[in-house]
Coordinates of N, CA and C in Angstrom, one line a residue:
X1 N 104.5 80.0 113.9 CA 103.3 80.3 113.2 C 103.5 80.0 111.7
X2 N 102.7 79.3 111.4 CA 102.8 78.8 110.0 C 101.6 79.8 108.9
X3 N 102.6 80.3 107.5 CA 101.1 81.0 106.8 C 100.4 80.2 106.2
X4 N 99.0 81.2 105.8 CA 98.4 79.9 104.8 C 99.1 79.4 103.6
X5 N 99.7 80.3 103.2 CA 100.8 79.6 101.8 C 101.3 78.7 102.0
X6 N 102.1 78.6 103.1 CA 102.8 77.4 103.2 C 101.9 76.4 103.5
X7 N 100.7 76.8 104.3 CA 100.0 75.7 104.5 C 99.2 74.7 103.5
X8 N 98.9 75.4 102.5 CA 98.4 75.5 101.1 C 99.6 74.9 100.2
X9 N 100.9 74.7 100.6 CA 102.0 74.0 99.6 C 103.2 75.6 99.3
X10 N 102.7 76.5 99.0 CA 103.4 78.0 99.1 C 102.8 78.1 97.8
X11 N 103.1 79.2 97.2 CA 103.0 80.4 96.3 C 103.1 79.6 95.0
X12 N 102.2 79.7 93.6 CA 102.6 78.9 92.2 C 103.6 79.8 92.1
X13 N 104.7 79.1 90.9 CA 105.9 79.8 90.4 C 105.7 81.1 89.8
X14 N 106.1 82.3 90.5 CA 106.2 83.5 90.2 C 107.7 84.0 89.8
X15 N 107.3 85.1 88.4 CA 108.6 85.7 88.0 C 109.2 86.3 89.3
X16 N 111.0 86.2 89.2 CA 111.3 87.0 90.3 C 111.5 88.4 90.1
X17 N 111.4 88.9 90.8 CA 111.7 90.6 91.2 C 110.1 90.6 90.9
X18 N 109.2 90.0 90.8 CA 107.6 90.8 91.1 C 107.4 91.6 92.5
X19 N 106.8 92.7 92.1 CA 105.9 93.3 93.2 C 105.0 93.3 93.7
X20 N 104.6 92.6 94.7 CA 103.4 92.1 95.8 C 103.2 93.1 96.7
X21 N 102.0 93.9 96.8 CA 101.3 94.4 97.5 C 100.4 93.8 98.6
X22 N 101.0 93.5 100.0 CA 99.6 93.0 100.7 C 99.3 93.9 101.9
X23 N 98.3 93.4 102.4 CA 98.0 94.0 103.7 C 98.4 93.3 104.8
X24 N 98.2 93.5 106.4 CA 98.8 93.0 107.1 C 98.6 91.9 107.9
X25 N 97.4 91.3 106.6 CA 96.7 89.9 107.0 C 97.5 89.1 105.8
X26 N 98.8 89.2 106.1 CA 99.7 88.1 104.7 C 100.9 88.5 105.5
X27 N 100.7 88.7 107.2 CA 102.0 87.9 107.8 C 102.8 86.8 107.1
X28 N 104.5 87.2 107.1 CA 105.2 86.3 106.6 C 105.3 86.2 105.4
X29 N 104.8 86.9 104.1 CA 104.7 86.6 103.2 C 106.2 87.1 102.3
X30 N 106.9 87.9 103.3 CA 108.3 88.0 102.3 C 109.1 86.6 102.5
X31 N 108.7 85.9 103.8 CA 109.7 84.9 103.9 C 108.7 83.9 103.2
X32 N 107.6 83.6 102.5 CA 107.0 82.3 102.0 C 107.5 82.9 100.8
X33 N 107.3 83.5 100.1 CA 107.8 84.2 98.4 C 109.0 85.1 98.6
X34 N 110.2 84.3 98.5 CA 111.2 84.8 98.8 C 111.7 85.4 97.2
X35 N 111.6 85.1 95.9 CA 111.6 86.1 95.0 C 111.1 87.6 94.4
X36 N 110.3 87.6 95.6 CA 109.5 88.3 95.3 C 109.4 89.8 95.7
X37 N 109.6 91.1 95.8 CA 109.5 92.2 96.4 C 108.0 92.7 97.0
X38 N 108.2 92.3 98.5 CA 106.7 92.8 99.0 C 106.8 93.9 99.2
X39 N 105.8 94.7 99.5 CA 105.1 96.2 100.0 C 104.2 95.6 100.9
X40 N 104.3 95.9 102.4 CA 103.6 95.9 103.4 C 103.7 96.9 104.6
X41 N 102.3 97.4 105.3 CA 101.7 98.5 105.6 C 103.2 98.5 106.7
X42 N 103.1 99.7 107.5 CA 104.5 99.4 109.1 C 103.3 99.0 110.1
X43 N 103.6 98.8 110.9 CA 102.7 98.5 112.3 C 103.2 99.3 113.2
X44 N 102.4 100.5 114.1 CA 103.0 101.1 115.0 C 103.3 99.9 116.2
X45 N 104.6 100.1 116.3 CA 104.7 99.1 117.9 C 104.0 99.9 119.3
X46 N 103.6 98.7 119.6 CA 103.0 98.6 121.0 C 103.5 100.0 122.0
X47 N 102.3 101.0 122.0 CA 103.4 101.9 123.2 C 104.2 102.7 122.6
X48 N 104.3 102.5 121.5 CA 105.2 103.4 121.0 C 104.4 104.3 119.3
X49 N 105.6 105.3 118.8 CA 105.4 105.7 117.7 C 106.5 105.6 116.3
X50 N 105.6 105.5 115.5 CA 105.9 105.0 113.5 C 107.0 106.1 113.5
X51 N 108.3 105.7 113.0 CA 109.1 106.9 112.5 C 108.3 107.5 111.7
X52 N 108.7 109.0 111.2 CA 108.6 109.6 110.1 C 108.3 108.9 108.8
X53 N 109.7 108.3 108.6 CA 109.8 107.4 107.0 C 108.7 106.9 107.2
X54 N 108.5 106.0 107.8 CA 107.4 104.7 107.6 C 106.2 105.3 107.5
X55 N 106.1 106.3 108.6 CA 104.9 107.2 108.2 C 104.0 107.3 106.5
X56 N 105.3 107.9 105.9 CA 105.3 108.3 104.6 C 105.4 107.2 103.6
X57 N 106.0 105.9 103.9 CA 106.2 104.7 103.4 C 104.7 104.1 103.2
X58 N 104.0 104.7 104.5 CA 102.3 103.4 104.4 C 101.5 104.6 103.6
X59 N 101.9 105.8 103.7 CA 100.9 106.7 103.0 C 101.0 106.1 101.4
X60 N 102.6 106.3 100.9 CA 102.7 106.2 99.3 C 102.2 104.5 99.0
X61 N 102.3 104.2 100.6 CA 101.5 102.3 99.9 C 100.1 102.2 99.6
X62 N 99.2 103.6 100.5 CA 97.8 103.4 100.6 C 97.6 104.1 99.3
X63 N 98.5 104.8 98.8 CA 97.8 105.5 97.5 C 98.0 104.9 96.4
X64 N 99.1 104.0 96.4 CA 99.2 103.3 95.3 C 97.8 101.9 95.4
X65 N 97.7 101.5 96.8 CA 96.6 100.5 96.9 C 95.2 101.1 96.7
X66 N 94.7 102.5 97.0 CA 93.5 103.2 96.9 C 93.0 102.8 95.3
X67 N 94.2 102.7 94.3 CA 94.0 103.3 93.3 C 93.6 101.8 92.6
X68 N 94.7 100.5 93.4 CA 93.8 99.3 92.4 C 93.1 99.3 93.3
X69 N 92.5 99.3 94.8 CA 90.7 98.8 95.2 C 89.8 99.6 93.9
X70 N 89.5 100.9 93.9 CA 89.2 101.4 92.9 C 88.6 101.1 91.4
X71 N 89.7 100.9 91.3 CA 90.0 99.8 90.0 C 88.6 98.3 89.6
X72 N 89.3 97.6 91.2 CA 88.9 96.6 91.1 C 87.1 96.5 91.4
X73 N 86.9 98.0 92.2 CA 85.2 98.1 92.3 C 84.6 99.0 91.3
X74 N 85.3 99.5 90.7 CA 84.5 100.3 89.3 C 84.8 98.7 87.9
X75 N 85.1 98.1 87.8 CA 85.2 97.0 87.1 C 84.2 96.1 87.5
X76 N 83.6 95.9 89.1 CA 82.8 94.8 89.4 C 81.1 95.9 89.5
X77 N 81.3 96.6 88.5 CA 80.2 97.5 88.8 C 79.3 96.8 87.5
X78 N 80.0 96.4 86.2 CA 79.7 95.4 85.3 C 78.8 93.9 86.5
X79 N 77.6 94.2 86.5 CA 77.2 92.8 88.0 C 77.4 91.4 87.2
X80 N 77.9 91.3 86.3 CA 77.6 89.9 86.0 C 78.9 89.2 85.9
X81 N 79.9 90.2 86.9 CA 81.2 89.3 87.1 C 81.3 89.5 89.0
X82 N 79.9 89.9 89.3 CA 80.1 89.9 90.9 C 78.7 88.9 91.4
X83 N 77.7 88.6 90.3 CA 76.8 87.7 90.6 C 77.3 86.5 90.6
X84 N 76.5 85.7 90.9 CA 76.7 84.3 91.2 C 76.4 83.8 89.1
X85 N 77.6 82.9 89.0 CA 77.2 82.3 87.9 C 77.1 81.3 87.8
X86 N 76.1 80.7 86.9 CA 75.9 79.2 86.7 C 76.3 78.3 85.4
X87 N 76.8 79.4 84.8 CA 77.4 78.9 83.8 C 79.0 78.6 83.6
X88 N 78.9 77.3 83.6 CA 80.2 77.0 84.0 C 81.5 77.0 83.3
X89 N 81.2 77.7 82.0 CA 82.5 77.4 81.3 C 83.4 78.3 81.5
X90 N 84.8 77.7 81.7 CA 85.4 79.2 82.3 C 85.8 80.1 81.0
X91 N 86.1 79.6 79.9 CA 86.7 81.3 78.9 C 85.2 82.0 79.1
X92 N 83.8 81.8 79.4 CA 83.1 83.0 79.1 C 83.0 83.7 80.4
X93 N 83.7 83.2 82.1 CA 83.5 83.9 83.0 C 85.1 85.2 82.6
X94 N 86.1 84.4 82.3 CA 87.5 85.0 81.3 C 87.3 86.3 80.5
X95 N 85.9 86.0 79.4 CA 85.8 87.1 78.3 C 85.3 88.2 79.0
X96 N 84.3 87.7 80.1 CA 83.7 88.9 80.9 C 84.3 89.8 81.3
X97 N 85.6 88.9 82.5 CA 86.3 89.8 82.8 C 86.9 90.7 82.3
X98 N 87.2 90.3 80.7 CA 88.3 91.2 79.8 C 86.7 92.5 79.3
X99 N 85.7 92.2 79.1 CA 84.7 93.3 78.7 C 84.3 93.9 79.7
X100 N 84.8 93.1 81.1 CA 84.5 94.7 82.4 C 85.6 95.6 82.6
X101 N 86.8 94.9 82.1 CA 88.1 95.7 82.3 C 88.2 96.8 81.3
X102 N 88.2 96.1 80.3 CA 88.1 97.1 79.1 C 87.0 98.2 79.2
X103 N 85.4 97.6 79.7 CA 84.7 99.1 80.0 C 85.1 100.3 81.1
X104 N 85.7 99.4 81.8 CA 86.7 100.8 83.2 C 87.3 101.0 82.8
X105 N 88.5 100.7 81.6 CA 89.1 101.7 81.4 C 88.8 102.8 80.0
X106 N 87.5 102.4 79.6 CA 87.1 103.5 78.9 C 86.3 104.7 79.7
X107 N 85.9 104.1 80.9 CA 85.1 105.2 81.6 C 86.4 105.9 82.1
X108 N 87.2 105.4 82.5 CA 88.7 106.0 83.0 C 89.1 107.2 82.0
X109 N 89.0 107.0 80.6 CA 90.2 108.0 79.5 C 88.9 108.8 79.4
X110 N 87.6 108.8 79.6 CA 86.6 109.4 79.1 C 86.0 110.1 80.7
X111 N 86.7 110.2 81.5 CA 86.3 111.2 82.7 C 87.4 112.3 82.8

């Protein structure tokens, strides 16, 4: 079974020791970015049950993940980085993004 990364050529050059968070639709992804330190969910096997650890291993993964989805939907609450744009230049789809980030995290220090 081949991933889409590889299929796609693999991964642009990433610093090593980065931390990659995925879910369990990025099969394979420690072996396509082998510099890289993934975090992926356990899978209970078939018939069977999750040790303890792992238990606790997907919990502290979902809380650290809860917190960028979060993130990434209180930033897209700014609509004019989730509508369709037609304006094609990319630094102003760029500045946007930096004036939705920057407003989440003022609503962030200010709740």
């Amino acid at each position: 079974m081949t991933t889409l990364w590889a299929r796609e050529g693999g991964l642009p050059q990433l610093p090593a020791g980065l931390r990659l968070g995925v879910d369990r639709g990025f099969q394979g992804s420690a072996q396509a970015a082998p510099p890289l330190v993934v975090f992926q969910p356990r899978k209970k096997p078939r018939g069977g049950r999750l040790p303890k650890w792992a238990q606790d291993l997907n919990r502290l993964t979902a809380k650290v993940r809860v917190l960028a989805e979060h993130a990434s939907g209180g930033v897209k609450r700014l609509r004019c980085l989730t509508d369709v744009d037609r304006n094609r230049r990319k630094p102003l789809a760029d500045r946007l993004m930096v004036v939705g980030c920057r407003l989440w995290n003022l609503h962030v220090q200010q709740a």
